[in-house]
Each structure stands twice: as C-alpha cells, then as structure tokens.
Amino acid sequence: MTPNPADQAVIADFHALSGFGETERGGVQREAGTEPDGGQRAWLTQWLSSRGFTVEFDQIGNQFGMLELVPGAPYVLVGSHLDSQPRGGRYDGAYGVLAAAHAANRLAGLWRDAGRTPQYNLAVVNWFNEEGSRFQPSMMGSSVYTGKLDAETALATRDLAGVTVREALEDTGCLGSGRGPEAACYAEIHIEQGRILDEEDTTIGLVESTWAANKYHLVVHGEQSHTGSTVMADRQDAMLGAAHLVVAAREIADAFTETPLHTSVGQMLIHPNSPVVVAREVRLHLDLRSADENVLAEADAMLHERFPEIEKKARVRIEKATAHSWGVLSYNPDGVKLARSAAEDLGLSHRHMMTIAGHDSTNMKDIVPTVMLFVPSVDGISHNEKEFTKDEDICAGVDLLTEVVSRLADGDLTG
C-alpha cells in the first residue's frame, strides 16, 4: 500500500537527516558537538523555522523549536536527541526528534484550520549530548535543564582530546543562553533498543518504569614496566586487573538465571598504552542493571567482594572514582493511561513495558508529567550500524505521538 503524503514526508525527512555523519555501512557518526552534529542541528533549525517555529538554544546547547499560541503559558515539550554513538545507528534518538517535529507541525496545522487554541504552548526539543560518548555524563542537556547538573560544570567538561563542551558548542554555533522554555509536561518516542516488541509483533511500547542501575568509573592502579624484560612475578599489570574486572562483571551476570541482570564494561582508557610497556593505569566504565532492585544490590555486593581478590591476583589497586545509580523509577501512571487510550483509539497494538536504557525522559519525569513511548527495533539491535525500524512502525509512532501531544496540550494529563 502506498504511504499517504504525511507518512511519505516523515520517511523523506528521515532519509535526509540520516545523511549527516552517514557511514559506509548505513549507520551514522555524529557525536555531540562535532561537525555532523552541528550540521543536523542547522538542518533542524531550518526545518522548524520554515514552518513557523521560533528556534533557540539554551545555556547547554539544548535546541528548542517553539510555537507560542498562549502568551505566558508553559509548554508541552516533545523530542529526544540527535547525537549518536561512534558508528551508531540512524534511529536512536534521531527518530524521536523528527517524530516530534512532524507531530508538532501537524498539530499546528490542525489547530489553525480549526481556529482553536490549546491550553499549552508547544515546543520541539533536541537535547544536547544524550549519548555521553564524547562528553560524560550522558543525558547532559536534560540533566542541566532539570537542575540535576550545574551548567558551568557541564560546560567545563572535556572530551578525550581536551576539548570542552563550551568550545564544542561555540564551534558548532549552538551555545545559547537562558534555561529554555518552561515545561508543563513532556513526551518522547524512541526505538525500543530491545527485541520484545519485534518478537511479539507489537507496534507500541507504553513505558511505565525504568530498570535500576549502578554505574561506576573504576581506576586500576599498577606499576609501569618493560613488557619484555620485567619478570612475570614482578609485574603489577593494570591491564590484567582490568581484564579480571571485565570477567567478573560477566560472571556475576551469569549467576542470575531467574531475574535478568545486565553488566558491561563499555569503555577502557589505558596508560601509557604503549606496545612495550606494562600498563600503569586503566580507567574503565562498569555498569550493572536490573529490573529488580534486590538483584541489583546483591550483584553490587558480589562485585565489591571481588575487588580484594583481583587486587591480590594482579598485584594492583582498584579505586572507585565515581558512581551514579538509580532505582526502579515509575513514569506518571496517568500518562501511561493517556497513551494507552490514544493507542487504542488509533487501533495500534500495544503493551506495557520497562525501559532498560536511559533516556532524557528519565530526567524529565522527575519534574513534570511525562509520557514515554517505544516503537520496535528489528532483532533488538541498537548502538550499531545495523539498527533498523520498519517504515510502517516509524509512521505509526508519529501518528500516536501526535495524538498524545494533542491531549497533553489540551491539559488532559495536567488538568
């Protein structure tokens, strides 16, 4: 069946957006504050401005396309993020921003044609540095917006090359001022990044809560020496200690067979990283995640119990540099009901579910009523160039988001 013009416009714009930072294997590489990120932000500015939205950047580079219909009223914010992981997928985050833009533009036309005014204003948002691959922490832009992270601290954060967030935003012309528009509520749609919806042939996920997580920056301290001449018994190899931590994280995950536990070591920085030097220091990022807070606590204790054993075996010292954690956190139950009602009215199959990954909505739900929606990810692939969501699911998600945002703008969730 031939897509309708509205759906065709969504797909065409998605392909245009996917050209920024496109990789040869069909993914994208546009980390926060890089040239491709600046290019796509300029594209979004033009897209929104040409349709009557006023575009501004705030003090941390969050991009807002605002439609003021009720002077002085707060805004329904709707969006996600455009930045990607290195050699990441086209859909992660970017789909949510584009879906928000199309939903907002559709509603602007409908309201104009009907000659009516909603209760709240409307703003599309592209959050800065959700991925956290170049600058840490992740979800930086929404953390500053929600007051969880100081703006000056965030702006002073450096990447591995020593470039600050402030410098990156200035280079891309995306450093603004102020705190952005006042939010009345928030909505976000995202690819699932898992395989539940795809395997169940369900179109929409209604997110009702997060998984719990503990994230650690660990530093393994050893002693630098010669890889050839230093006898094995004398070595204090930080890489060996780090390797034991990687294995320990997986072994702990494998110990939980009834309730899932996800563990990983996603980043490792080695010093001096020379082929003929035993490493003196390794910095790594290790995280534990579970839908059950008791399982997470048990796994966390198991991890810390392994530290002395690893230190003795590798003759190293393990330092816990920083830690970030959260429990199982619920989304607004009335928001879930609102989204479910909208999905039923549109005839879209749906199910309640949790989100394992973090999203900007996990920050926003702590300050305003928030609705989080998923569409399927084929085979559950994400943070990978093979990431894929079917066009019909993309378009169905935009239809649902439009209906949800319409109800939010009319005050159905906030009264």
mmCIF file of C-alpha atoms in Angstrom:
data_model
loop_
_atom_site.group_PDB
_atom_site.id
_atom_site.type_symbol
_atom_site.label_atom_id
_atom_site.label_comp_id
_atom_site.label_asym_id
_atom_site.label_seq_id
_atom_site.Cartn_x
_atom_site.Cartn_y
_atom_site.Cartn_z
ATOM 1 C CA MET A 1 0.000 0.000 0.000
ATOM 2 C CA THR A 2 1.324 3.440 -0.960
ATOM 3 C CA PRO A 3 2.063 5.610 2.080
ATOM 4 C CA ASN A 4 -0.040 8.752 2.494
ATOM 5 C CA PRO A 5 1.626 12.147 1.909
ATOM 6 C CA ALA A 6 2.168 12.746 5.638
ATOM 7 C CA ASP A 7 3.945 9.400 6.018
ATOM 8 C CA GLN A 8 5.958 9.997 2.859
ATOM 9 C CA ALA A 9 7.142 13.310 4.300
ATOM 10 C CA VAL A 10 8.279 11.602 7.513
ATOM 11 C CA ILE A 11 10.272 8.965 5.611
ATOM 12 C CA ALA A 12 11.812 11.525 3.231
ATOM 13 C CA ASP A 13 12.908 13.752 6.098
ATOM 14 C CA PHE A 14 14.309 10.770 7.982
ATOM 15 C CA HIS A 15 16.496 9.871 4.999
ATOM 16 C CA ALA A 16 17.647 13.479 4.720
ATOM 17 C CA LEU A 17 18.540 13.595 8.396
ATOM 18 C CA SER A 18 20.365 10.269 8.124
ATOM 19 C CA GLY A 19 22.785 11.845 5.633
ATOM 20 C CA PHE A 20 24.548 13.806 8.372
ATOM 21 C CA GLY A 21 27.554 11.777 9.515
ATOM 22 C CA GLU A 22 26.483 8.811 7.386
ATOM 23 C CA THR A 23 28.858 5.828 7.477
ATOM 24 C CA GLU A 24 29.587 3.446 4.627
ATOM 25 C CA ARG A 25 27.689 0.646 6.377
ATOM 26 C CA GLY A 26 24.477 2.612 6.729
ATOM 27 C CA GLY A 27 24.889 3.997 10.223
ATOM 28 C CA VAL A 28 25.842 7.450 11.462
ATOM 29 C CA GLN A 29 28.731 9.001 13.373
ATOM 30 C CA ARG A 30 27.737 12.330 14.846
ATOM 31 C CA GLU A 31 28.817 12.612 18.448
ATOM 32 C CA ALA A 32 27.717 15.656 20.416
ATOM 33 C CA GLY A 33 29.293 18.930 19.349
ATOM 34 C CA THR A 34 31.018 17.548 16.248
ATOM 35 C CA GLU A 35 30.666 18.981 12.744
ATOM 36 C CA PRO A 36 27.983 16.460 11.666
ATOM 37 C CA ASP A 37 26.038 17.228 14.845
ATOM 38 C CA GLY A 38 26.215 20.934 14.057
ATOM 39 C CA GLY A 39 25.076 20.217 10.501
ATOM 40 C CA GLN A 40 21.988 18.310 11.554
ATOM 41 C CA ARG A 41 21.121 20.965 14.121
ATOM 42 C CA ALA A 42 21.279 23.617 11.402
ATOM 43 C CA TRP A 43 19.043 21.417 9.235
ATOM 44 C CA LEU A 44 16.522 21.110 12.064
ATOM 45 C CA THR A 45 16.618 24.877 12.657
ATOM 46 C CA GLN A 46 15.760 25.491 9.002
ATOM 47 C CA TRP A 47 13.028 22.824 9.024
ATOM 48 C CA LEU A 48 11.329 24.281 12.096
ATOM 49 C CA SER A 49 11.805 27.947 11.177
ATOM 50 C CA SER A 50 10.311 27.446 7.737
ATOM 51 C CA ARG A 51 7.163 26.086 9.406
ATOM 52 C CA GLY A 52 6.668 28.967 11.808
ATOM 53 C CA PHE A 53 8.565 27.748 14.877
ATOM 54 C CA THR A 54 10.959 30.029 16.756
ATOM 55 C CA VAL A 55 14.265 28.232 17.321
ATOM 56 C CA GLU A 56 16.532 28.943 20.284
ATOM 57 C CA PHE A 57 19.453 27.268 22.064
ATOM 58 C CA ASP A 58 19.789 27.339 25.841
ATOM 59 C CA GLN A 59 22.849 27.584 28.097
ATOM 60 C CA ILE A 60 23.914 23.960 27.464
ATOM 61 C CA GLY A 61 23.026 23.760 23.770
ATOM 62 C CA ASN A 62 19.578 22.202 24.020
ATOM 63 C CA GLN A 63 17.697 23.159 20.848
ATOM 64 C CA PHE A 64 14.057 24.269 21.115
ATOM 65 C CA GLY A 65 11.594 24.918 18.295
ATOM 66 C CA MET A 66 8.794 26.852 19.979
ATOM 67 C CA LEU A 67 5.233 27.542 18.900
ATOM 68 C CA GLU A 68 3.693 30.131 21.198
ATOM 69 C CA LEU A 69 -0.088 30.045 20.989
ATOM 70 C CA VAL A 70 -0.981 31.104 24.545
ATOM 71 C CA PRO A 71 1.240 34.012 25.666
ATOM 72 C CA GLY A 72 2.702 33.328 29.103
ATOM 73 C CA ALA A 73 1.588 29.702 29.258
ATOM 74 C CA PRO A 74 4.135 26.885 29.761
ATOM 75 C CA TYR A 75 4.998 24.428 27.010
ATOM 76 C CA VAL A 76 4.382 20.824 26.186
ATOM 77 C CA LEU A 77 7.919 19.690 25.333
ATOM 78 C CA VAL A 78 8.293 16.805 22.891
ATOM 79 C CA GLY A 79 11.532 15.428 21.486
ATOM 80 C CA SER A 80 14.651 13.348 22.003
ATOM 81 C CA HIS A 81 18.262 13.722 20.822
ATOM 82 C CA LEU A 82 20.140 13.859 17.515
ATOM 83 C CA ASP A 83 23.646 12.938 18.700
ATOM 84 C CA SER A 84 24.850 9.367 18.140
ATOM 85 C CA GLN A 85 27.324 6.843 19.394
ATOM 86 C CA PRO A 86 30.519 6.304 17.311
ATOM 87 C CA ARG A 87 29.402 4.315 14.251
ATOM 88 C CA GLY A 88 25.939 4.121 15.741
ATOM 89 C CA GLY A 89 22.515 3.576 14.247
ATOM 90 C CA ARG A 90 20.339 6.057 12.341
ATOM 91 C CA TYR A 91 17.255 5.638 14.517
ATOM 92 C CA ASP A 92 18.447 6.012 18.114
ATOM 93 C CA GLY A 93 17.278 9.430 19.285
ATOM 94 C CA ALA A 94 17.033 10.989 15.844
ATOM 95 C CA TYR A 95 13.715 9.296 15.131
ATOM 96 C CA GLY A 96 12.247 10.807 18.287
ATOM 97 C CA VAL A 97 13.288 14.340 17.348
ATOM 98 C CA LEU A 98 11.937 14.013 13.817
ATOM 99 C CA ALA A 99 8.710 12.416 15.063
ATOM 100 C CA ALA A 100 8.306 15.315 17.495
ATOM 101 C CA ALA A 101 8.834 17.870 14.726
ATOM 102 C CA HIS A 102 6.251 16.250 12.463
ATOM 103 C CA ALA A 103 3.755 15.772 15.295
ATOM 104 C CA ALA A 104 4.073 19.411 16.339
ATOM 105 C CA ASN A 105 3.747 20.659 12.759
ATOM 106 C CA ARG A 106 0.650 18.504 12.163
ATOM 107 C CA LEU A 107 -0.977 19.845 15.310
ATOM 108 C CA ALA A 108 -0.147 23.441 14.408
ATOM 109 C CA GLY A 109 -1.972 22.948 11.103
ATOM 110 C CA LEU A 110 -4.942 21.210 12.692
ATOM 111 C CA TRP A 111 -5.355 23.914 15.329
ATOM 112 C CA ARG A 112 -5.007 26.652 12.737
ATOM 113 C CA ASP A 113 -7.574 25.084 10.431
ATOM 114 C CA ALA A 114 -9.998 24.511 13.308
ATOM 115 C CA GLY A 115 -9.494 28.021 14.658
ATOM 116 C CA ARG A 116 -8.871 26.781 18.166
ATOM 117 C CA THR A 117 -6.193 27.278 20.783
ATOM 118 C CA PRO A 118 -4.877 24.548 23.127
ATOM 119 C CA GLN A 119 -4.230 25.096 26.817
ATOM 120 C CA TYR A 120 -0.450 24.982 26.492
ATOM 121 C CA ASN A 121 2.193 26.124 24.045
ATOM 122 C CA LEU A 122 4.240 23.571 22.117
ATOM 123 C CA ALA A 123 7.997 23.067 21.755
ATOM 124 C CA VAL A 124 10.113 20.512 19.915
ATOM 125 C CA VAL A 125 13.364 19.765 21.752
ATOM 126 C CA ASN A 126 16.670 18.258 20.641
ATOM 127 C CA TRP A 127 18.577 17.561 23.859
ATOM 128 C CA PHE A 128 22.354 18.012 23.850
ATOM 129 C CA ASN A 129 24.683 15.044 24.456
ATOM 130 C CA GLU A 130 22.197 12.376 25.445
ATOM 131 C CA GLU A 131 24.602 9.613 24.408
ATOM 132 C CA GLY A 132 27.528 10.625 26.605
ATOM 133 C CA SER A 133 30.073 9.044 24.266
ATOM 134 C CA ARG A 134 32.157 12.180 23.750
ATOM 135 C CA PHE A 135 31.314 14.076 26.920
ATOM 136 C CA GLN A 136 30.233 12.475 30.174
ATOM 137 C CA PRO A 137 27.785 12.142 31.780
ATOM 138 C CA SER A 138 25.130 11.022 29.341
ATOM 139 C CA MET A 139 21.776 12.857 29.218
ATOM 140 C CA MET A 140 23.769 16.021 29.878
ATOM 141 C CA GLY A 141 21.408 18.522 28.276
ATOM 142 C CA SER A 142 18.287 17.292 30.036
ATOM 143 C CA SER A 143 20.234 16.993 33.294
ATOM 144 C CA VAL A 144 21.086 20.700 33.131
ATOM 145 C CA TYR A 145 17.531 21.623 32.106
ATOM 146 C CA THR A 146 16.053 19.695 35.051
ATOM 147 C CA GLY A 147 18.574 21.129 37.532
ATOM 148 C CA LYS A 148 20.345 17.848 38.202
ATOM 149 C CA LEU A 149 23.648 19.096 36.759
ATOM 150 C CA ASP A 150 25.217 22.541 37.081
ATOM 151 C CA ALA A 151 25.552 24.248 33.689
ATOM 152 C CA GLU A 152 29.056 25.597 34.302
ATOM 153 C CA THR A 153 30.247 22.161 35.399
ATOM 154 C CA ALA A 154 28.832 20.664 32.228
ATOM 155 C CA LEU A 155 30.330 23.374 30.003
ATOM 156 C CA ALA A 156 33.770 22.779 31.519
ATOM 157 C CA THR A 157 33.667 19.023 30.842
ATOM 158 C CA ARG A 158 36.388 17.869 28.440
ATOM 159 C CA ASP A 159 36.489 15.071 25.889
ATOM 160 C CA LEU A 160 39.500 12.782 25.478
ATOM 161 C CA ALA A 161 41.180 15.335 23.203
ATOM 162 C CA GLY A 162 40.818 18.091 25.810
ATOM 163 C CA VAL A 163 38.009 19.998 24.050
ATOM 164 C CA THR A 164 35.413 21.423 26.432
ATOM 165 C CA VAL A 165 31.671 21.290 25.954
ATOM 166 C CA ARG A 166 31.657 25.089 25.760
ATOM 167 C CA GLU A 167 34.228 25.060 22.952
ATOM 168 C CA ALA A 168 32.348 22.374 21.032
ATOM 169 C CA LEU A 169 29.074 24.283 21.273
ATOM 170 C CA GLU A 170 30.742 27.515 20.212
ATOM 171 C CA ASP A 171 32.394 25.780 17.256
ATOM 172 C CA THR A 172 29.035 24.490 16.040
ATOM 173 C CA GLY A 173 27.173 27.742 16.737
ATOM 174 C CA CYS A 174 24.888 26.066 19.257
ATOM 175 C CA LEU A 175 25.767 27.762 22.548
ATOM 176 C CA GLY A 176 22.826 29.859 23.673
ATOM 177 C CA SER A 177 21.731 31.371 26.948
ATOM 178 C CA GLY A 178 18.932 31.012 29.442
ATOM 179 C CA ARG A 179 17.218 27.884 30.706
ATOM 180 C CA GLY A 180 14.823 27.123 27.860
ATOM 181 C CA PRO A 181 11.019 27.289 27.912
ATOM 182 C CA GLU A 182 9.054 26.302 30.996
ATOM 183 C CA ALA A 183 7.628 22.797 30.654
ATOM 184 C CA ALA A 184 4.109 21.771 31.641
ATOM 185 C CA CYS A 185 4.698 18.165 30.594
ATOM 186 C CA TYR A 186 6.911 16.108 28.289
ATOM 187 C CA ALA A 187 6.555 13.349 25.692
ATOM 188 C CA GLU A 188 9.200 11.257 23.954
ATOM 189 C CA ILE A 189 9.105 8.427 21.443
ATOM 190 C CA HIS A 190 12.124 6.193 20.842
ATOM 191 C CA ILE A 191 13.069 2.901 19.282
ATOM 192 C CA GLU A 192 12.905 0.149 21.878
ATOM 193 C CA GLN A 193 16.578 -0.906 21.572
ATOM 194 C CA GLY A 194 15.437 -4.375 22.564
ATOM 195 C CA ARG A 195 13.581 -7.221 20.891
ATOM 196 C CA ILE A 196 10.344 -7.528 22.866
ATOM 197 C CA LEU A 197 8.080 -5.534 20.529
ATOM 198 C CA ASP A 198 9.666 -7.047 17.435
ATOM 199 C CA GLU A 199 9.301 -10.625 18.662
ATOM 200 C CA GLU A 200 5.716 -10.062 19.803
ATOM 201 C CA ASP A 201 4.768 -8.179 16.615
ATOM 202 C CA THR A 202 3.512 -5.292 18.735
ATOM 203 C CA THR A 203 3.633 -1.740 17.425
ATOM 204 C CA ILE A 204 3.829 0.391 20.578
ATOM 205 C CA GLY A 205 5.531 0.075 23.952
ATOM 206 C CA LEU A 206 3.980 2.065 26.791
ATOM 207 C CA VAL A 207 6.866 2.698 29.181
ATOM 208 C CA GLU A 208 5.787 2.532 32.819
ATOM 209 C CA SER A 209 9.150 2.436 34.634
ATOM 210 C CA THR A 210 12.932 2.213 34.333
ATOM 211 C CA TRP A 211 15.294 -0.573 35.291
ATOM 212 C CA ALA A 212 17.564 0.136 38.246
ATOM 213 C CA ALA A 213 21.253 0.752 37.547
ATOM 214 C CA ASN A 214 24.617 1.212 39.259
ATOM 215 C CA LYS A 215 27.363 2.774 37.144
ATOM 216 C CA TYR A 216 30.992 3.026 38.187
ATOM 217 C CA HIS A 217 34.116 4.707 36.936
ATOM 218 C CA LEU A 218 36.901 2.452 38.212
ATOM 219 C CA VAL A 219 40.638 3.082 38.111
ATOM 220 C CA VAL A 220 43.045 0.148 38.258
ATOM 221 C CA HIS A 221 46.472 1.274 39.500
ATOM 222 C CA GLY A 222 49.547 -0.781 38.646
ATOM 223 C CA GLU A 223 53.232 -0.078 38.016
ATOM 224 C CA GLN A 224 54.684 0.794 34.629
ATOM 225 C CA SER A 225 57.439 -1.552 33.455
ATOM 226 C CA HIS A 226 59.001 -3.218 30.402
ATOM 227 C CA THR A 227 56.861 -5.890 28.706
ATOM 228 C CA GLY A 228 59.932 -7.856 27.696
ATOM 229 C CA SER A 229 62.450 -7.692 30.481
ATOM 230 C CA THR A 230 60.251 -7.467 33.597
ATOM 231 C CA VAL A 231 59.887 -10.944 35.078
ATOM 232 C CA MET A 232 56.294 -12.085 35.463
ATOM 233 C CA ALA A 233 56.411 -12.289 39.248
ATOM 234 C CA ASP A 234 57.408 -8.617 39.478
ATOM 235 C CA ARG A 235 54.660 -7.245 37.272
ATOM 236 C CA GLN A 236 51.876 -5.029 38.589
ATOM 237 C CA ASP A 237 49.817 -5.036 35.415
ATOM 238 C CA ALA A 238 46.831 -2.664 35.469
ATOM 239 C CA MET A 239 45.535 -4.288 32.272
ATOM 240 C CA LEU A 240 45.463 -7.673 33.965
ATOM 241 C CA GLY A 241 43.455 -6.220 36.827
ATOM 242 C CA ALA A 242 41.063 -4.574 34.361
ATOM 243 C CA ALA A 243 40.670 -7.856 32.496
ATOM 244 C CA HIS A 244 39.691 -9.600 35.735
ATOM 245 C CA LEU A 245 37.048 -6.902 36.317
ATOM 246 C CA VAL A 246 35.597 -7.489 32.847
ATOM 247 C CA VAL A 247 35.380 -11.229 33.502
ATOM 248 C CA ALA A 248 33.953 -10.670 36.987
ATOM 249 C CA ALA A 249 31.172 -8.467 35.594
ATOM 250 C CA ARG A 250 30.123 -11.172 33.137
ATOM 251 C CA GLU A 251 30.361 -13.968 35.703
ATOM 252 C CA ILE A 252 28.143 -12.003 38.078
ATOM 253 C CA ALA A 253 25.544 -11.529 35.334
ATOM 254 C CA ASP A 254 25.632 -15.256 34.534
ATOM 255 C CA ALA A 255 24.964 -16.073 38.187
ATOM 256 C CA PHE A 256 21.427 -14.651 37.939
ATOM 257 C CA THR A 257 19.279 -17.020 35.914
ATOM 258 C CA GLU A 258 15.749 -16.167 37.052
ATOM 259 C CA THR A 259 15.771 -12.352 37.126
ATOM 260 C CA PRO A 260 17.869 -10.739 34.390
ATOM 261 C CA LEU A 261 20.975 -8.788 35.313
ATOM 262 C CA HIS A 262 22.853 -6.892 32.620
ATOM 263 C CA THR A 263 26.505 -5.972 33.174
ATOM 264 C CA SER A 264 29.124 -4.418 30.939
ATOM 265 C CA VAL A 265 32.444 -2.665 30.679
ATOM 266 C CA GLY A 266 31.843 -0.200 27.880
ATOM 267 C CA GLN A 267 34.951 1.991 27.919
ATOM 268 C CA MET A 268 38.588 1.477 28.833
ATOM 269 C CA LEU A 269 41.418 4.050 28.831
ATOM 270 C CA ILE A 270 44.909 2.578 29.119
ATOM 271 C CA HIS A 271 48.034 4.427 30.243
ATOM 272 C CA PRO A 272 50.563 4.699 28.750
ATOM 273 C CA ASN A 273 49.039 2.457 26.051
ATOM 274 C CA SER A 274 52.400 1.517 24.565
ATOM 275 C CA PRO A 275 53.051 -1.909 22.971
ATOM 276 C CA VAL A 276 56.202 -2.413 25.054
ATOM 277 C CA VAL A 277 55.041 -1.092 28.417
ATOM 278 C CA VAL A 278 53.098 -2.906 31.132
ATOM 279 C CA ALA A 279 50.174 -0.583 31.847
ATOM 280 C CA ARG A 280 50.424 1.533 34.974
ATOM 281 C CA GLU A 281 46.755 2.606 34.944
ATOM 282 C CA VAL A 282 43.475 1.604 33.369
ATOM 283 C CA ARG A 283 40.289 3.641 33.682
ATOM 284 C CA LEU A 284 37.076 1.829 32.876
ATOM 285 C CA HIS A 285 33.326 2.290 32.997
ATOM 286 C CA LEU A 286 31.415 -0.632 34.507
ATOM 287 C CA ASP A 287 27.671 -0.818 34.954
ATOM 288 C CA LEU A 288 25.088 -3.172 36.447
ATOM 289 C CA ARG A 289 21.362 -3.033 35.558
ATOM 290 C CA SER A 290 18.302 -4.981 36.641
ATOM 291 C CA ALA A 291 14.536 -4.651 36.843
ATOM 292 C CA ASP A 292 14.782 -5.900 40.447
ATOM 293 C CA GLU A 293 16.461 -3.609 42.979
ATOM 294 C CA ASN A 294 17.219 -6.550 45.293
ATOM 295 C CA VAL A 295 19.019 -8.362 42.475
ATOM 296 C CA LEU A 296 20.984 -5.199 41.722
ATOM 297 C CA ALA A 297 22.002 -4.824 45.368
ATOM 298 C CA GLU A 298 23.101 -8.472 45.544
ATOM 299 C CA ALA A 299 25.098 -8.146 42.323
ATOM 300 C CA ASP A 300 26.704 -4.937 43.550
ATOM 301 C CA ALA A 301 27.835 -6.671 46.728
ATOM 302 C CA MET A 302 29.250 -9.554 44.669
ATOM 303 C CA LEU A 303 31.226 -7.091 42.555
ATOM 304 C CA HIS A 304 32.779 -5.389 45.551
ATOM 305 C CA GLU A 305 33.607 -8.748 47.101
ATOM 306 C CA ARG A 306 35.720 -9.488 44.018
ATOM 307 C CA PHE A 307 37.874 -6.370 44.374
ATOM 308 C CA PRO A 308 40.322 -7.708 47.034
ATOM 309 C CA GLU A 309 40.718 -10.994 45.165
ATOM 310 C CA ILE A 310 41.537 -9.157 41.910
ATOM 311 C CA GLU A 311 43.904 -6.749 43.640
ATOM 312 C CA LYS A 312 45.846 -9.655 45.148
ATOM 313 C CA LYS A 313 45.916 -11.736 41.967
ATOM 314 C CA ALA A 314 47.098 -8.916 39.684
ATOM 315 C CA ARG A 315 49.097 -7.013 42.338
ATOM 316 C CA VAL A 316 47.130 -3.819 41.644
ATOM 317 C CA ARG A 317 44.892 -1.359 43.483
ATOM 318 C CA ILE A 318 41.293 -0.659 42.436
ATOM 319 C CA GLU A 319 39.916 2.825 43.025
ATOM 320 C CA LYS A 320 36.212 3.599 42.721
ATOM 321 C CA ALA A 321 36.481 7.069 41.215
ATOM 322 C CA THR A 322 32.812 7.979 40.743
ATOM 323 C CA ALA A 323 29.462 6.240 40.955
ATOM 324 C CA HIS A 324 25.986 7.009 39.650
ATOM 325 C CA SER A 325 22.927 4.965 40.494
ATOM 326 C CA TRP A 326 19.145 4.960 40.421
ATOM 327 C CA GLY A 327 16.394 2.577 41.401
ATOM 328 C CA VAL A 328 13.320 1.295 39.569
ATOM 329 C CA LEU A 329 11.583 4.592 38.826
ATOM 330 C CA SER A 330 7.999 4.903 37.661
ATOM 331 C CA TYR A 331 6.607 7.122 34.938
ATOM 332 C CA ASN A 332 3.391 9.006 35.581
ATOM 333 C CA PRO A 333 0.654 6.315 35.692
ATOM 334 C CA ASP A 334 -1.934 8.701 34.261
ATOM 335 C CA GLY A 335 0.433 9.392 31.373
ATOM 336 C CA VAL A 336 0.619 5.673 30.650
ATOM 337 C CA LYS A 337 -3.195 5.514 30.694
ATOM 338 C CA LEU A 338 -3.420 8.505 28.362
ATOM 339 C CA ALA A 339 -1.012 6.896 25.887
ATOM 340 C CA ARG A 340 -2.810 3.567 26.087
ATOM 341 C CA SER A 341 -6.145 5.251 25.364
ATOM 342 C CA ALA A 342 -4.640 7.059 22.385
ATOM 343 C CA ALA A 343 -3.141 3.825 21.016
ATOM 344 C CA GLU A 344 -6.496 2.061 21.380
ATOM 345 C CA ASP A 345 -8.320 4.886 19.604
ATOM 346 C CA LEU A 346 -5.856 4.589 16.698
ATOM 347 C CA GLY A 347 -6.115 0.805 16.622
ATOM 348 C CA LEU A 348 -2.416 0.272 17.390
ATOM 349 C CA SER A 349 -1.278 -2.872 19.202
ATOM 350 C CA HIS A 350 0.496 -2.038 22.438
ATOM 351 C CA ARG A 351 1.890 -3.409 25.691
ATOM 352 C CA HIS A 352 3.209 -2.029 28.985
ATOM 353 C CA MET A 353 6.980 -2.346 29.462
ATOM 354 C CA MET A 354 10.053 -1.062 31.245
ATOM 355 C CA THR A 355 12.966 0.807 29.728
ATOM 356 C CA ILE A 356 16.394 -0.717 30.290
ATOM 357 C CA ALA A 357 18.279 2.126 28.606
ATOM 358 C CA GLY A 358 18.355 5.653 29.965
ATOM 359 C CA HIS A 359 16.576 8.427 28.058
ATOM 360 C CA ASP A 360 16.073 12.155 28.509
ATOM 361 C CA SER A 361 12.556 11.294 29.632
ATOM 362 C CA THR A 362 14.048 9.634 32.714
ATOM 363 C CA ASN A 363 15.200 13.099 33.774
ATOM 364 C CA MET A 364 12.065 14.936 32.665
ATOM 365 C CA LYS A 365 9.682 12.599 34.505
ATOM 366 C CA ASP A 366 11.147 13.864 37.781
ATOM 367 C CA ILE A 367 9.944 17.442 37.210
ATOM 368 C CA VAL A 368 6.807 17.199 35.027
ATOM 369 C CA PRO A 369 4.244 14.560 33.976
ATOM 370 C CA THR A 370 5.965 12.557 31.239
ATOM 371 C CA VAL A 371 4.900 10.052 28.590
ATOM 372 C CA MET A 372 7.483 7.653 27.099
ATOM 373 C CA LEU A 373 6.713 5.533 24.026
ATOM 374 C CA PHE A 374 8.604 2.844 22.110
ATOM 375 C CA VAL A 375 8.401 1.503 18.567
ATOM 376 C CA PRO A 376 10.024 -1.820 17.590
ATOM 377 C CA SER A 377 13.724 -2.376 16.876
ATOM 378 C CA VAL A 378 14.231 -5.209 14.395
ATOM 379 C CA ASP A 379 16.112 -8.027 16.183
ATOM 380 C CA GLY A 380 16.692 -5.658 19.107
ATOM 381 C CA ILE A 381 19.842 -4.220 17.506
ATOM 382 C CA SER A 382 20.979 -0.792 18.721
ATOM 383 C CA HIS A 383 24.143 1.310 19.053
ATOM 384 C CA ASN A 384 25.123 -0.478 15.851
ATOM 385 C CA GLU A 385 25.063 0.471 12.173
ATOM 386 C CA LYS A 386 22.580 -2.378 11.543
ATOM 387 C CA GLU A 387 19.956 -0.719 13.742
ATOM 388 C CA PHE A 388 16.614 -0.758 11.892
ATOM 389 C CA THR A 389 12.953 0.057 12.395
ATOM 390 C CA LYS A 390 10.352 -0.538 9.695
ATOM 391 C CA ASP A 391 8.844 2.471 7.936
ATOM 392 C CA GLU A 392 5.324 1.456 8.928
ATOM 393 C CA ASP A 393 6.338 1.435 12.598
ATOM 394 C CA ILE A 394 8.033 4.813 12.238
ATOM 395 C CA CYS A 395 4.857 6.295 10.781
ATOM 396 C CA ALA A 396 2.552 4.628 13.306
ATOM 397 C CA GLY A 397 4.678 6.082 16.079
ATOM 398 C CA VAL A 398 4.357 9.599 14.654
ATOM 399 C CA ASP A 399 0.577 9.161 14.451
ATOM 400 C CA LEU A 400 0.416 8.104 18.097
ATOM 401 C CA LEU A 401 2.789 10.820 19.273
ATOM 402 C CA THR A 402 0.647 13.423 17.503
ATOM 403 C CA GLU A 403 -2.454 12.214 19.341
ATOM 404 C CA VAL A 404 -0.653 12.028 22.692
ATOM 405 C CA VAL A 405 0.794 15.537 22.354
ATOM 406 C CA SER A 406 -2.606 16.877 21.310
ATOM 407 C CA ARG A 407 -4.112 15.522 24.524
ATOM 408 C CA LEU A 408 -1.213 16.880 26.602
ATOM 409 C CA ALA A 409 -1.597 20.308 25.012
ATOM 410 C CA ASP A 410 -5.285 20.289 25.922
ATOM 411 C CA GLY A 411 -4.406 19.608 29.559
ATOM 412 C CA ASP A 412 -5.720 16.026 29.656
ATOM 413 C CA LEU A 413 -2.831 14.970 31.903
ATOM 414 C CA THR A 414 -2.293 18.118 33.946
ATOM 415 C CA GLY A 415 -5.880 19.313 34.343
#
